[in-house]
Structures are given as structure tokens and as C-alpha cells.
PDB file of C-alpha atoms in Angstrom:
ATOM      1  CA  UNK A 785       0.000   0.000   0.000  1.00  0.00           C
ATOM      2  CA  UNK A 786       0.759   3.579  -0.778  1.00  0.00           C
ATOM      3  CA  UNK A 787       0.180   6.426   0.824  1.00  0.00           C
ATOM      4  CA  UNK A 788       0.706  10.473  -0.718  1.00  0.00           C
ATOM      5  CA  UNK A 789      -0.081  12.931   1.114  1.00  0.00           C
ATOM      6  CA  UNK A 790      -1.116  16.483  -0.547  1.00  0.00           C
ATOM      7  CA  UNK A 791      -0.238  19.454   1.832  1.00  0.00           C
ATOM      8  CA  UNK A 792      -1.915  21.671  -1.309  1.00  0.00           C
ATOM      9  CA  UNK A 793      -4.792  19.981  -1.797  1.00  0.00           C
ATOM     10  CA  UNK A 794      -6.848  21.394   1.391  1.00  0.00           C
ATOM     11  CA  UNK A 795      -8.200  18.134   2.921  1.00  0.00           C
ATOM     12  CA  UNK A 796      -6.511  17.413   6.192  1.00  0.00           C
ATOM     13  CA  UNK A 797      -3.843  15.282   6.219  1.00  0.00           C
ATOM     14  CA  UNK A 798      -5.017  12.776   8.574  1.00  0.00           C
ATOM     15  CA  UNK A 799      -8.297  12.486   6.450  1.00  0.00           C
ATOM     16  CA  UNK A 800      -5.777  11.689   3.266  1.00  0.00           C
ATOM     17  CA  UNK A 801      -4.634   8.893   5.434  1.00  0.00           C
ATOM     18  CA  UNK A 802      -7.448   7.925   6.474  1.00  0.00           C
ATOM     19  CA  UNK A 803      -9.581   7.776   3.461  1.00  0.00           C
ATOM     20  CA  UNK A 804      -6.874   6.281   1.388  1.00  0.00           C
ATOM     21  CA  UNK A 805      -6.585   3.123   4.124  1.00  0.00           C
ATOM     22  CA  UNK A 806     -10.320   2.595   3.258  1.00  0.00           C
ATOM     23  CA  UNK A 807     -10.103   3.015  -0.390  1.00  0.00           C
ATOM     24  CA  UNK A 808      -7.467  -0.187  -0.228  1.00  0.00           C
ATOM     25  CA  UNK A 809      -9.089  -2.474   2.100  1.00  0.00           C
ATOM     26  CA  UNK A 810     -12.626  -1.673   0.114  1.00  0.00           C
ATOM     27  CA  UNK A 811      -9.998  -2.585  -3.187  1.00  0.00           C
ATOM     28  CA  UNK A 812      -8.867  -5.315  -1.841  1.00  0.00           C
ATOM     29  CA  UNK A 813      -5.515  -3.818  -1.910  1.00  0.00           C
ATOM     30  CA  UNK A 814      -5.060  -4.304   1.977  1.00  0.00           C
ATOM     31  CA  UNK A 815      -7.051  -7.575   2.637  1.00  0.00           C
ATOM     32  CA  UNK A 816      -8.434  -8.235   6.307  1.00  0.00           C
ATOM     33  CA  UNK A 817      -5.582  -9.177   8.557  1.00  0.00           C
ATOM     34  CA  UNK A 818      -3.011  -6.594   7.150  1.00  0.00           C
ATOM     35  CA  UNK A 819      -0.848  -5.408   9.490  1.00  0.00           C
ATOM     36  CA  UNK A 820      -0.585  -1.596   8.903  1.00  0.00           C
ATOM     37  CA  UNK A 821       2.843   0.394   9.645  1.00  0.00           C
ATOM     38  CA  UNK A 822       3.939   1.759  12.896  1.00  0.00           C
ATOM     39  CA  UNK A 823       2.010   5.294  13.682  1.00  0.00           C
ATOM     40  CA  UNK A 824       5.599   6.732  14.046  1.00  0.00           C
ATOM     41  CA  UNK A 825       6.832   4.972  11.384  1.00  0.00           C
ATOM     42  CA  UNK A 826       4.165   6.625   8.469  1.00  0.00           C
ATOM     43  CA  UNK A 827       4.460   9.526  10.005  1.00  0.00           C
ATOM     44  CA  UNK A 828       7.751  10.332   9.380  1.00  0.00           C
ATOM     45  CA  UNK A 829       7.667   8.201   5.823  1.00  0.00           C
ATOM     46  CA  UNK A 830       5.245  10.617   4.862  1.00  0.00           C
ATOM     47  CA  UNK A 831       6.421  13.900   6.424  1.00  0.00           C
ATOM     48  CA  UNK A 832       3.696  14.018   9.284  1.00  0.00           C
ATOM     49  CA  UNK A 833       3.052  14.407  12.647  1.00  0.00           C
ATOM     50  CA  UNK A 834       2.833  11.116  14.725  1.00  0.00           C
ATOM     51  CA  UNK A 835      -0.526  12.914  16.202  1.00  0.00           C
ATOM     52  CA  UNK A 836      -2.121  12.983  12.953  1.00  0.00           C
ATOM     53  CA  UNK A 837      -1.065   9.617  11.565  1.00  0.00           C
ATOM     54  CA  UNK A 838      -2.673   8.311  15.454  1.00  0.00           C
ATOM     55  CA  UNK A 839      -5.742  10.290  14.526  1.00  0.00           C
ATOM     56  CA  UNK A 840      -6.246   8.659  10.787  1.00  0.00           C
ATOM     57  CA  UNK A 841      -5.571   5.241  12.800  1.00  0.00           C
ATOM     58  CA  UNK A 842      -8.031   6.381  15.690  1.00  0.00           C
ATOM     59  CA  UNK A 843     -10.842   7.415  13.104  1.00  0.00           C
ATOM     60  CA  UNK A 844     -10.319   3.908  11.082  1.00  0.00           C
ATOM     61  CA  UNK A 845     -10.765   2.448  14.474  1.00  0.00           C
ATOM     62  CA  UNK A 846     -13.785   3.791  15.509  1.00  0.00           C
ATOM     63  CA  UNK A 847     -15.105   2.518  12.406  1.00  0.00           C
ATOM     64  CA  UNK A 848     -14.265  -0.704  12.988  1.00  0.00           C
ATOM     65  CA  UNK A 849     -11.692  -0.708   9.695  1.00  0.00           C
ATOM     66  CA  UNK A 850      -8.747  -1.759  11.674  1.00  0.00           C
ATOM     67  CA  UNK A 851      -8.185  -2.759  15.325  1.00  0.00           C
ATOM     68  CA  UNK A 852      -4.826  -2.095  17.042  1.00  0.00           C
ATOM     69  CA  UNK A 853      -3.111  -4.961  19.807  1.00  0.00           C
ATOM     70  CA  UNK A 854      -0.007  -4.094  21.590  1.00  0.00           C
ATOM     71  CA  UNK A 855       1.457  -7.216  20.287  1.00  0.00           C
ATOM     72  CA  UNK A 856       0.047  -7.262  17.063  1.00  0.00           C
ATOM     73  CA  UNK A 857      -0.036  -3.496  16.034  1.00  0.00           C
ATOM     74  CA  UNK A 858      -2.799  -2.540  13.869  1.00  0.00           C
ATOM     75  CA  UNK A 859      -4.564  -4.648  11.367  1.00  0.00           C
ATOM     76  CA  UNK A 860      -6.943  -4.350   9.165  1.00  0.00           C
ATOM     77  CA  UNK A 861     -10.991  -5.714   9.861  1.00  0.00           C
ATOM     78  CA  UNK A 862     -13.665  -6.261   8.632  1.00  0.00           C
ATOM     79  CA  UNK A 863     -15.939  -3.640   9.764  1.00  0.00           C
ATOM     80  CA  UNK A 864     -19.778  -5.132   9.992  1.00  0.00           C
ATOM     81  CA  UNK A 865     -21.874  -2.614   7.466  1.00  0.00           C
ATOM     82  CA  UNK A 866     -18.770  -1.945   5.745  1.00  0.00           C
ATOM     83  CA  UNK A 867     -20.342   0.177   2.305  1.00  0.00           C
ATOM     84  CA  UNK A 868     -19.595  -1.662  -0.844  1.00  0.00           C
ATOM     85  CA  UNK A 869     -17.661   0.038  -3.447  1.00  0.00           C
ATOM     86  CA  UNK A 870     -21.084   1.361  -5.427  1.00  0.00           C
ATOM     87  CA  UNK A 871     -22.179   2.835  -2.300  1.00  0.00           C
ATOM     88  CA  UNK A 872     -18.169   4.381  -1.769  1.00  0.00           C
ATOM     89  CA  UNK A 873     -18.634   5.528  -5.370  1.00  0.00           C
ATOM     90  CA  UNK A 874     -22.042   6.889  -4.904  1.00  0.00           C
ATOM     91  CA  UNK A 875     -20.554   8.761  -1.885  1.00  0.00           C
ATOM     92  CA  UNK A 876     -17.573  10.249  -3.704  1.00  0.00           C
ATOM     93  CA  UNK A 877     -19.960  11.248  -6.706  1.00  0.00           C
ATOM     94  CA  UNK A 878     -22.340  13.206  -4.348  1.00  0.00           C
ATOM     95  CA  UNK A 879     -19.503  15.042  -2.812  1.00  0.00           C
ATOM     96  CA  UNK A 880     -17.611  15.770  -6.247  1.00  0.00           C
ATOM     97  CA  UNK A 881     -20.860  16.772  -7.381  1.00  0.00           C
ATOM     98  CA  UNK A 882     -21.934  18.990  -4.513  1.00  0.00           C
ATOM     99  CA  UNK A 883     -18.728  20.865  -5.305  1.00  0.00           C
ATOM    100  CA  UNK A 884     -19.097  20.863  -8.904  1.00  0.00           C
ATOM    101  CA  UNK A 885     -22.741  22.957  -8.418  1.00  0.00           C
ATOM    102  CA  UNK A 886     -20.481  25.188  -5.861  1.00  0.00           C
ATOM    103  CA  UNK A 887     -18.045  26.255  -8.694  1.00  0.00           C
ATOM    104  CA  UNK A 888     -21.105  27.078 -10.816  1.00  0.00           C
ATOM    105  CA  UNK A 889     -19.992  23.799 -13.508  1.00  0.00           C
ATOM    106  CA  UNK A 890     -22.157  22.801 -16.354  1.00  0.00           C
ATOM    107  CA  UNK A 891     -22.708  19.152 -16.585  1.00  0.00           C
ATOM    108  CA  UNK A 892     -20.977  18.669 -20.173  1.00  0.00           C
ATOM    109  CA  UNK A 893     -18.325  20.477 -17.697  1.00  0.00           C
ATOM    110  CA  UNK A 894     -17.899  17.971 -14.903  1.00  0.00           C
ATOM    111  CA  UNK A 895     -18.413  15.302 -17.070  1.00  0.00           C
ATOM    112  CA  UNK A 896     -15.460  16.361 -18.807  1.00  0.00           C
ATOM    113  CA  UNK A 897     -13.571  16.869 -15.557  1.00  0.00           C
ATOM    114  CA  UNK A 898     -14.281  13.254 -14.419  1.00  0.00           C
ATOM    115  CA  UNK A 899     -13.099  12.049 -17.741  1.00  0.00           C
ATOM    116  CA  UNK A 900      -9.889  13.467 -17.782  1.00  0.00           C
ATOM    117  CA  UNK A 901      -9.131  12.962 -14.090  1.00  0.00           C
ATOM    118  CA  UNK A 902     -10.020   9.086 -15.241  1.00  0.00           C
ATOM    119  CA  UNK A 903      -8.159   9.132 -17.793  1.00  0.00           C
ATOM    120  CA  UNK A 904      -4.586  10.372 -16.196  1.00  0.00           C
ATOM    121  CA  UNK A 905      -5.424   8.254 -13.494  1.00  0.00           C
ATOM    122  CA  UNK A 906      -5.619   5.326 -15.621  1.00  0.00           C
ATOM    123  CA  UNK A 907      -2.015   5.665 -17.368  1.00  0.00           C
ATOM    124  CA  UNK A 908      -0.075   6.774 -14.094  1.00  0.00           C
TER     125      UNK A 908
END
């Protein structure tokens, strides 16, 4: 698993980390039983604060996405009600949308946004 962090992109970094954890155990990139890194240990691979690689892990927690053991660290679960990926997509649609209608975009528009983002996305 990899994790970027985008100090530009104005989500909080701890929600980066966060969200991306659940975007690769919903992929099946990190499968149930995964043994995530050290809090101190992402944080300074990616830059951070060890406070706000603890609250991404805290969050993912309380949402029953991983659980953390002093012996084993923390691993990913399986979190009961877990949304599929349509209802992850759906999500991520209304939001992208929401702003979309903010910024005043035509649908043709933010059609043509998604397409492109899709499209990079798919040859990096």
C-alpha cells in the first residue's frame, strides 16, 4: 500500500490517510488481517506528525476498519456494514458533485472533468 499525502490539496492530512486506508481495504488492496505500519513509522515516511497519523488510525478504528493490539499493532478488519464500493462511489460522486454545483460547472463540464481525471489516473 501507498500512501501520498497532498499538503496543497486542502483536505486534512489525517483524512488523506485515512480515506486512502479505506479506499485499499474496500480494493482489496489491503485484505483483512493486514498489518498496517507503525504510527511513528508513516508519520515520518510521509512527512507528518505522529498525532495525525494516530488520529487517521483512531478514526479507522472507531469505524471498525482496523483494530490495534499491543502485540500485534494494527490490522486491518472487517468492519460489519462496511459500504460496498457502489455505495463508496455513490458517496464520492455526491460530494464531487456537490462541489461541482459550488463552482457554478455545467454538466458537459464535470463530465469532462471526471473524464480526464479518469483518464490520467488510468495511465499513471
Amino acid at each position: 500500500m501507498k500512501i501520498v499525502v497532498d499538503t496543497e490539496n486542502g483536505l486534512a492530512p489525517w483524512r488523506q490517510v485515512h480515506d486512502q486506508v479505506i479506499r485499499a481495504v474496500t480494493t482489496g488492496a489491503l485484505p483483512e488481517g493486514t498489518r498496517l505500519p507503525p504510527i511513528r513509522q508513516l508519520a515520518r515516511d510521509l512527512g507528518l506528525a505522529s498525532g495525525t497519523v494516530a488520529r487517521a488510525y483512531r478514526e479507522l478504528e472507531a469505524a471498525g476498519w482496523v483494530a490495534t493490539a499491543r502485540a500485534r499493532g494494527t490490522v486491518v478488519t472487517v468492519p460489519s456494514g462496511r459500504p460496498d464500493r457502489a455505495a463508496l462511489l455513490a458517496s464520492a460522486a455526491a460530494e464531487f458533485t456537490a462541489q461541482a454545483r459550488d463552482l457554478g460547472a455545467e454538466l458537459d463540464d464535470v463530465l469532462a472533468a471526471v473524464r480526464t481525471a479518469y483518464r490520467a489516473h488510468e495511465s499513471s
